[in-house]
Amino acid sequence: MAIVFACGAAHAPGIVAWPERAPTDQAERFHRVYRSMRPLLEAAKPDVLVAFTSEHWVNFFLDNMPPFCIGIGESHFGPTEKWLGMAQGKFPGDRALAMEILAGTQEAGFDLAFSEELNFDHGLIVPMMFLTPDKNLPIVPIVVNTVSHPMPLPSRCFDLGAAVGRVAQASGKRIAVMATGGLSHWPGQSRAGTINQPFDIEFLGALERGDAKRLRGYTAAEVALAGGGGEEVRNWIALAGCVQGWRGRTLAYEPVSAWATGCGLAVFEQAA
Amino acid sequence: MSAYQIAKLMYRLKDDEAAIAAWKADSEAVLAGYDLTADELTAIRAKDIRTLYAMGVHPLLVRPFSVVSGLAPAEYLKAIEGLD
C-alpha cells in the first residue's frame, strides 16, 4: 500500500493540561479543529502511524543523545507526565515496520539509533489524545533531537523523511505519517509566551506550497528564530520530506500566549 | 565548569518520584554523588535558579528543578528575567 494520511500537529502541554488559561473562544476553536482531525485519520483506514516527534528529557540525556531514534518496541508506555490527563498505559507498536524502516533508511545512508523501550511524553501524547485516544493504532515513533545542540540539520531531517517515505510507499501497509510539535515557542525560557508569528506563517506557507526547496533549505539559524521549542519544526520538515509532492492544508493556526506556543494543525494532500 | 553535572542532577529529579523524595529527605547525601564545583554547590543549595540557568543548563531541566525547589511559575520567570 502506501502513505494514506499525513498531518502535523502541535503538542504544547497547555492544549490539554491548562486549556482554561487561553481565551475561551481561541481554545474552543483550536480544540474543535484538533478533534476534527480524528475522523480524517480514521477515514484513511491506516494500519499504523509513523510519527516524527520530540521528547523532552524523558528517554535521552546528555550522556547519550541520538540525533534520530526509532522506537522498535512491540509497545510503548505513556504518558510519562501524569498531569496531562490521559491514563497511563501501553500504546501498540509495530516492530515489523520499524525494522523495515531501519533497514530502508540504512540503505539511504542513515544509521538510526533504535530503542525497545521508548516512553511517550507530551510530544506524542497530546496529539494521541485527539487522534487516537483509544490507543488502538500501532505507532512507530521516530524521535528527532530537538532539545540539545548540535541538533540534526533541517536538510538532514528532510532527507531522513524522504528515506522513510520511500520505505512507507513500498510497504504493504496503509501508513499514516505525522509530525508533532512547534511552531515557535520558548518553553522554560525568559521569553516564554513570545510567539514569532511571521516565522510560523512563513513556515506554514512553505508547507502549503509543497515547497521542498525552501523547507529543506531552512538553516539551523533560521529555525532558531522560532525559539527553543521551535527547533521542533525539524519534525515537520522531516514530514515534508516524507510526502514530497503533497501540499499542506493549514487547518488551524493559533498563537496562544497562555500555552506559550504558536499552535499549528495541518493535513497534507497529494497535489492534483 | 561542569554544568553537565548540574543537568544530570536536575534530570534525575525531573520525573522520578523516589529521587525527588530522597532529595527532599537529604539533599546533601544526593549531592555527594555528583562532581560539582564549589560555585555550583552554592547555587544549588541556595536554589539560585538565575545562576543555575545562566550556567547553561537546559531550560526544561531548570524549570522542573524550580518546581521541586518550591518556586511558583511566576517566581521562576522572574528569576530568569532577561536571560537568553
CSV table of C-alpha atoms in Angstrom, one decimal:
chain,number,residue,atom,x,y,z
A,1,MET,CA,0.0,0.0,0.0
A,2,ALA,CA,1.3,3.4,0.7
A,3,ILE,CA,1.1,6.6,2.8
A,4,VAL,CA,-2.6,7.2,3.2
A,5,PHE,CA,-2.7,10.2,5.6
A,6,ALA,CA,-0.3,12.9,6.7
A,7,CYS,CA,-0.6,15.6,9.3
A,8,GLY,CA,1.3,17.9,11.5
A,9,ALA,CA,0.1,18.8,15.0
A,10,ALA,CA,1.1,21.0,17.9
A,11,HIS,CA,1.9,19.2,21.2
A,12,ALA,CA,2.0,22.1,23.7
A,13,PRO,CA,1.0,20.6,27.1
A,14,GLY,CA,-1.3,23.5,27.8
A,15,ILE,CA,-3.6,22.4,25.0
A,16,VAL,CA,-4.8,19.6,27.3
A,17,ALA,CA,-3.4,20.4,30.7
A,18,TRP,CA,-4.4,24.1,31.1
A,19,PRO,CA,-6.8,24.9,28.3
A,20,GLU,CA,-8.8,27.3,30.6
A,21,ARG,CA,-5.9,29.7,30.7
A,22,ALA,CA,-6.3,30.6,27.0
A,23,PRO,CA,-9.1,32.8,25.8
A,24,THR,CA,-12.2,30.7,25.7
A,25,ASP,CA,-13.1,31.2,22.0
A,26,GLN,CA,-9.5,30.6,21.0
A,27,ALA,CA,-9.2,27.4,23.0
A,28,GLU,CA,-12.5,26.1,21.8
A,29,ARG,CA,-11.7,26.9,18.2
A,30,PHE,CA,-8.4,25.1,18.3
A,31,HIS,CA,-9.8,22.1,20.2
A,32,ARG,CA,-12.7,21.8,17.7
A,33,VAL,CA,-10.3,21.7,14.8
A,34,TYR,CA,-8.0,19.3,16.6
A,35,ARG,CA,-10.9,17.0,17.3
A,36,SER,CA,-11.9,17.2,13.6
A,37,MET,CA,-8.7,15.5,12.6
A,38,ARG,CA,-9.6,12.2,14.1
A,39,PRO,CA,-12.3,11.3,11.6
A,40,LEU,CA,-9.9,12.4,8.8
A,41,LEU,CA,-7.3,9.9,10.1
A,42,GLU,CA,-9.8,7.2,10.6
A,43,ALA,CA,-11.3,7.6,7.1
A,44,ALA,CA,-7.9,6.8,5.7
A,45,LYS,CA,-8.1,3.5,7.5
A,46,PRO,CA,-4.4,3.3,8.4
A,47,ASP,CA,-2.8,0.2,9.8
A,48,VAL,CA,-0.1,2.1,11.6
A,49,LEU,CA,1.1,5.7,12.4
A,50,VAL,CA,4.7,6.7,11.9
A,51,ALA,CA,5.4,9.9,13.9
A,52,PHE,CA,8.3,12.3,13.6
A,53,THR,CA,8.4,13.7,17.1
A,54,SER,CA,10.3,15.1,20.0
A,55,GLU,CA,10.8,14.1,23.6
A,56,HIS,CA,11.8,16.3,26.4
A,57,TRP,CA,14.4,14.8,28.7
A,58,VAL,CA,12.5,11.6,29.2
A,59,ASN,CA,14.3,8.8,27.3
A,60,PHE,CA,17.5,10.6,26.5
A,61,PHE,CA,20.0,12.7,28.3
A,62,LEU,CA,23.3,14.3,27.6
A,63,ASP,CA,25.2,11.2,28.3
A,64,ASN,CA,23.8,9.6,25.2
A,65,MET,CA,21.8,11.8,22.8
A,66,PRO,CA,20.9,10.3,19.4
A,67,PRO,CA,20.1,12.7,16.6
A,68,PHE,CA,17.4,10.3,15.5
A,69,CYS,CA,16.0,7.3,17.3
A,70,ILE,CA,13.2,4.9,16.2
A,71,GLY,CA,11.1,3.0,18.6
A,72,ILE,CA,11.1,-0.7,17.6
A,73,GLY,CA,9.2,-1.9,20.7
A,74,GLU,CA,6.1,-4.1,20.5
A,75,SER,CA,4.5,-1.4,22.7
A,76,HIS,CA,5.3,2.0,24.1
A,77,PHE,CA,4.5,3.4,27.6
A,78,GLY,CA,3.0,6.7,28.2
A,79,PRO,CA,2.3,9.4,29.3
A,80,THR,CA,5.3,9.9,31.5
A,81,GLU,CA,3.6,13.1,32.7
A,82,LYS,CA,0.6,12.0,34.7
A,83,TRP,CA,-0.8,15.6,34.8
A,84,LEU,CA,-1.6,15.5,31.1
A,85,GLY,CA,-4.9,13.9,31.8
A,86,MET,CA,-4.5,10.6,29.9
A,87,ALA,CA,-4.5,7.3,31.8
A,88,GLN,CA,-1.0,5.8,31.8
A,89,GLY,CA,-0.7,2.6,29.7
A,90,LYS,CA,0.6,0.9,26.7
A,91,PHE,CA,0.4,2.0,23.1
A,92,PRO,CA,0.9,-0.7,20.5
A,93,GLY,CA,4.0,-0.5,18.4
A,94,ASP,CA,4.8,-2.1,15.0
A,95,ARG,CA,8.1,-3.8,15.3
A,96,ALA,CA,8.0,-5.2,11.8
A,97,LEU,CA,7.5,-1.8,10.2
A,98,ALA,CA,10.1,-0.2,12.4
A,99,MET,CA,12.6,-2.8,11.3
A,100,GLU,CA,11.7,-2.2,7.7
A,101,ILE,CA,12.3,1.5,8.2
A,102,LEU,CA,15.6,0.8,10.0
A,103,ALA,CA,16.8,-1.3,7.0
A,104,GLY,CA,15.4,1.0,4.4
A,105,THR,CA,16.9,4.2,5.9
A,106,GLN,CA,20.2,2.4,6.3
A,107,GLU,CA,20.3,1.9,2.5
A,108,ALA,CA,19.8,5.7,2.2
A,109,GLY,CA,22.7,6.4,4.4
A,110,PHE,CA,21.1,6.8,7.8
A,111,ASP,CA,22.2,4.7,10.8
A,112,LEU,CA,19.3,5.3,13.1
A,113,ALA,CA,19.5,4.7,16.8
A,114,PHE,CA,16.8,2.3,18.0
A,115,SER,CA,15.0,1.6,21.2
A,116,GLU,CA,13.0,-1.2,22.5
A,117,GLU,CA,11.7,1.0,25.3
A,118,LEU,CA,10.7,4.4,24.1
A,119,ASN,CA,8.4,6.2,26.5
A,120,PHE,CA,6.0,8.9,25.4
A,121,ASP,CA,5.7,12.3,26.9
A,122,HIS,CA,3.5,15.2,25.8
A,123,GLY,CA,5.4,15.2,22.5
A,124,LEU,CA,3.2,12.3,21.3
A,125,ILE,CA,0.6,12.1,24.0
A,126,VAL,CA,-1.1,15.5,23.2
A,127,PRO,CA,-1.7,14.5,19.6
A,128,MET,CA,-2.7,11.0,20.6
A,129,MET,CA,-5.4,12.4,23.0
A,130,PHE,CA,-7.1,13.9,20.0
A,131,LEU,CA,-6.3,11.5,17.2
A,132,THR,CA,-6.1,8.0,18.8
A,133,PRO,CA,-7.5,8.3,22.3
A,134,ASP,CA,-8.4,4.7,22.4
A,135,LYS,CA,-4.7,3.7,21.9
A,136,ASN,CA,-5.7,1.3,19.2
A,137,LEU,CA,-3.5,2.4,16.3
A,138,PRO,CA,0.1,1.0,16.3
A,139,ILE,CA,2.7,3.7,16.4
A,140,VAL,CA,6.3,3.8,15.2
A,141,PRO,CA,7.9,6.9,16.8
A,142,ILE,CA,10.9,8.5,15.2
A,143,VAL,CA,12.4,10.9,17.8
A,144,VAL,CA,14.4,13.8,16.5
A,145,ASN,CA,16.8,15.5,18.8
A,146,THR,CA,15.3,18.9,19.2
A,147,VAL,CA,16.4,19.6,22.7
A,148,SER,CA,20.2,19.8,22.7
A,149,HIS,CA,22.7,21.2,20.3
A,150,PRO,CA,24.1,20.2,18.0
A,151,MET,CA,20.7,19.1,16.5
A,152,PRO,CA,20.4,17.4,13.1
A,153,LEU,CA,20.3,20.0,10.3
A,154,PRO,CA,16.9,20.6,8.8
A,155,SER,CA,18.2,19.3,5.5
A,156,ARG,CA,19.2,16.1,7.2
A,157,CYS,CA,15.7,15.8,8.7
A,158,PHE,CA,14.1,16.3,5.3
A,159,ASP,CA,16.3,13.6,3.8
A,160,LEU,CA,15.5,11.2,6.6
A,161,GLY,CA,11.9,11.9,6.0
A,162,ALA,CA,12.3,11.2,2.3
A,163,ALA,CA,14.0,7.9,3.1
A,164,VAL,CA,11.2,6.9,5.5
A,165,GLY,CA,8.7,7.9,2.8
A,166,ARG,CA,10.3,5.5,0.3
A,167,VAL,CA,10.0,2.7,2.8
A,168,ALA,CA,6.4,3.6,3.6
A,169,GLN,CA,5.4,3.8,-0.1
A,170,ALA,CA,6.9,0.4,-0.7
A,171,SER,CA,5.3,-1.2,2.4
A,172,GLY,CA,2.4,-3.5,2.3
A,173,LYS,CA,0.7,-1.5,4.9
A,174,ARG,CA,-1.6,1.6,5.0
A,175,ILE,CA,0.6,4.1,6.7
A,176,ALA,CA,-0.3,7.4,8.3
A,177,VAL,CA,2.6,9.8,9.0
A,178,MET,CA,2.6,12.7,11.4
A,179,ALA,CA,4.9,15.4,12.7
A,180,THR,CA,4.4,16.8,16.2
A,181,GLY,CA,5.5,20.0,17.9
A,182,GLY,CA,6.3,23.6,17.1
A,183,LEU,CA,5.7,26.0,15.9
A,184,SER,CA,7.5,28.9,17.5
A,185,HIS,CA,7.8,28.8,21.3
A,186,TRP,CA,10.3,29.4,24.1
A,187,PRO,CA,9.4,26.9,26.8
A,188,GLY,CA,11.1,27.4,30.1
A,189,GLN,CA,12.9,30.4,28.8
A,190,SER,CA,12.6,34.1,29.8
A,191,ARG,CA,10.8,34.7,26.6
A,192,ALA,CA,8.2,32.1,27.3
A,193,GLY,CA,4.9,33.3,25.9
A,194,THR,CA,6.6,35.0,23.0
A,195,ILE,CA,5.4,33.8,19.6
A,196,ASN,CA,7.1,34.5,16.3
A,197,GLN,CA,4.1,34.7,14.1
A,198,PRO,CA,5.9,35.8,11.0
A,199,PHE,CA,8.1,32.7,11.2
A,200,ASP,CA,5.1,30.4,11.8
A,201,ILE,CA,3.1,31.9,8.9
A,202,GLU,CA,6.1,31.7,6.5
A,203,PHE,CA,6.7,28.1,7.6
A,204,LEU,CA,3.1,27.1,7.1
A,205,GLY,CA,3.1,28.8,3.8
A,206,ALA,CA,6.1,26.8,2.6
A,207,LEU,CA,4.2,23.6,3.6
A,208,GLU,CA,1.1,24.8,1.8
A,209,ARG,CA,3.1,25.4,-1.4
A,210,GLY,CA,4.8,22.0,-1.0
A,211,ASP,CA,8.0,24.0,-1.3
A,212,ALA,CA,10.6,21.2,-0.8
A,213,LYS,CA,13.5,23.5,-1.7
A,214,ARG,CA,12.5,26.1,0.9
A,215,LEU,CA,11.8,23.5,3.6
A,216,ARG,CA,14.9,21.5,3.0
A,217,GLY,CA,16.8,24.8,2.9
A,218,TYR,CA,16.0,26.1,6.3
A,219,THR,CA,19.2,26.7,8.2
A,220,ALA,CA,19.7,25.9,11.8
A,221,ALA,CA,20.0,29.6,12.5
A,222,GLU,CA,16.6,30.3,10.8
A,223,VAL,CA,14.9,27.6,12.8
A,224,ALA,CA,16.4,29.0,16.0
A,225,LEU,CA,14.4,32.2,15.3
A,226,ALA,CA,11.4,30.1,16.4
A,227,GLY,CA,12.8,29.6,19.9
A,228,GLY,CA,14.0,26.7,21.9
A,229,GLY,CA,10.7,24.9,21.3
A,230,GLY,CA,10.6,25.9,17.6
A,231,GLU,CA,13.5,23.6,17.0
A,232,GLU,CA,10.7,21.0,16.7
A,233,VAL,CA,9.8,22.3,13.2
A,234,ARG,CA,12.5,19.8,12.2
A,235,ASN,CA,9.8,17.1,12.7
A,236,TRP,CA,7.6,19.0,10.2
A,237,ILE,CA,10.4,19.3,7.8
A,238,ALA,CA,11.0,15.5,8.0
A,239,LEU,CA,7.3,15.0,7.3
A,240,ALA,CA,7.6,17.3,4.3
A,241,GLY,CA,10.5,15.1,3.0
A,242,CYS,CA,8.3,12.1,3.6
A,243,VAL,CA,5.4,13.3,1.5
A,244,GLN,CA,7.1,15.2,-1.3
A,245,GLY,CA,4.7,16.4,-3.9
A,246,TRP,CA,2.0,16.8,-1.3
A,247,ARG,CA,0.8,20.1,-0.1
A,248,GLY,CA,-0.1,21.2,3.4
A,249,ARG,CA,-3.5,22.5,4.2
A,250,THR,CA,-3.5,24.5,7.4
A,251,LEU,CA,-6.5,23.6,9.5
A,252,ALA,CA,-5.7,25.9,12.3
A,253,TYR,CA,-3.0,28.4,13.4
A,254,GLU,CA,-3.5,29.9,16.8
A,255,PRO,CA,-0.8,31.9,18.5
A,256,VAL,CA,-1.8,31.1,22.1
A,257,SER,CA,0.2,33.1,24.6
A,258,ALA,CA,-1.3,31.2,27.5
A,259,TRP,CA,0.0,28.0,26.0
A,260,ALA,CA,3.2,29.8,25.1
A,261,THR,CA,3.1,28.4,21.6
A,262,GLY,CA,2.3,29.2,18.0
A,263,CYS,CA,-0.1,26.2,17.6
A,264,GLY,CA,-0.4,24.7,14.1
A,265,LEU,CA,-2.6,21.9,12.8
A,266,ALA,CA,-2.3,20.8,9.2
A,267,VAL,CA,-3.1,17.9,6.9
A,268,PHE,CA,-1.2,17.1,3.8
A,269,GLU,CA,-2.7,16.1,0.5
A,270,GLN,CA,-1.4,14.9,-2.8
A,271,ALA,CA,-1.3,17.8,-5.3
A,272,ALA,CA,-3.8,17.4,-8.1
B,1,MET,CA,32.6,24.3,34.9
B,2,SER,CA,30.6,21.1,34.8
B,3,ALA,CA,27.1,22.3,34.0
B,4,TYR,CA,26.7,18.7,32.9
B,5,GLN,CA,26.7,17.5,36.5
B,6,ILE,CA,24.0,20.1,37.4
B,7,ALA,CA,22.0,19.0,34.4
B,8,LYS,CA,22.4,15.4,35.5
B,9,LEU,CA,21.1,16.1,39.0
B,10,MET,CA,18.1,18.0,37.5
B,11,TYR,CA,17.4,15.3,35.0
B,12,ARG,CA,17.2,12.7,37.9
B,13,LEU,CA,14.9,15.0,39.8
B,14,LYS,CA,12.6,15.7,36.9
B,15,ASP,CA,10.1,12.9,36.9
B,16,ASP,CA,11.5,10.3,39.4
B,17,GLU,CA,9.3,10.5,42.5
B,18,ALA,CA,11.7,8.3,44.5
B,19,ALA,CA,14.6,10.5,43.5
B,20,ILE,CA,12.7,13.6,44.5
B,21,ALA,CA,11.7,12.1,47.8
B,22,ALA,CA,15.4,11.3,48.5
B,23,TRP,CA,16.4,14.8,47.6
B,24,LYS,CA,13.9,16.3,49.9
B,25,ALA,CA,14.9,14.0,52.7
B,26,ASP,CA,18.6,14.5,52.5
B,27,SER,CA,19.9,16.7,49.7
B,28,GLU,CA,23.5,16.6,50.9
B,29,ALA,CA,23.6,12.9,50.6
B,30,VAL,CA,22.3,13.2,47.0
B,31,LEU,CA,24.8,15.9,46.1
B,32,ALA,CA,27.6,13.7,47.3
B,33,GLY,CA,27.0,11.6,44.2
B,34,TYR,CA,27.8,14.5,41.8
B,35,ASP,CA,31.1,16.1,40.8
B,36,LEU,CA,30.1,19.7,41.4
B,37,THR,CA,32.3,22.8,41.9
B,38,ALA,CA,32.0,24.9,44.9
B,39,ASP,CA,30.1,27.6,43.0
B,40,GLU,CA,27.7,25.0,41.6
B,41,LEU,CA,27.1,23.6,45.1
B,42,THR,CA,26.5,27.1,46.4
B,43,ALA,CA,24.0,27.8,43.7
B,44,ILE,CA,22.1,24.5,44.1
B,45,ARG,CA,22.0,24.8,47.9
B,46,ALA,CA,20.7,28.3,47.6
B,47,LYS,CA,18.2,27.3,45.0
B,48,ASP,CA,19.7,30.1,43.0
B,49,ILE,CA,17.7,29.5,39.8
B,50,ARG,CA,19.1,32.5,38.0
B,51,THR,CA,22.7,31.4,38.4
B,52,LEU,CA,21.9,27.8,37.6
B,53,TYR,CA,20.1,28.9,34.4
B,54,ALA,CA,22.9,31.2,33.5
B,55,MET,CA,25.4,28.3,33.8
B,56,GLY,CA,23.8,26.9,30.6
B,57,VAL,CA,21.6,24.1,31.9
B,58,HIS,CA,18.7,23.5,29.5
B,59,PRO,CA,15.5,25.4,30.5
B,60,LEU,CA,13.4,22.3,30.5
B,61,LEU,CA,15.7,20.9,33.2
B,62,VAL,CA,15.9,24.1,35.3
B,63,ARG,CA,12.2,24.7,35.3
B,64,PRO,CA,11.2,21.3,36.8
B,65,PHE,CA,14.0,21.8,39.4
B,66,SER,CA,12.5,25.2,40.3
B,67,VAL,CA,9.2,23.4,40.9
B,68,VAL,CA,10.9,20.8,43.1
B,69,SER,CA,12.5,23.8,44.9
B,70,GLY,CA,9.1,25.2,45.6
B,71,LEU,CA,9.1,28.1,43.1
B,72,ALA,CA,5.8,29.2,41.6
B,73,PRO,CA,5.8,29.6,37.8
B,74,ALA,CA,5.8,33.4,38.1
B,75,GLU,CA,8.7,33.2,40.5
B,76,TYR,CA,10.7,31.1,38.1
B,77,LEU,CA,10.1,33.6,35.2
B,78,LYS,CA,11.1,36.4,37.5
B,79,ALA,CA,14.3,34.6,38.5
B,80,ILE,CA,15.4,34.2,34.8
B,81,GLU,CA,14.2,37.5,33.6
B,82,GLY,CA,16.4,39.0,30.9
B,83,LEU,CA,18.5,35.8,30.4
B,84,ASP,CA,18.6,34.1,26.9
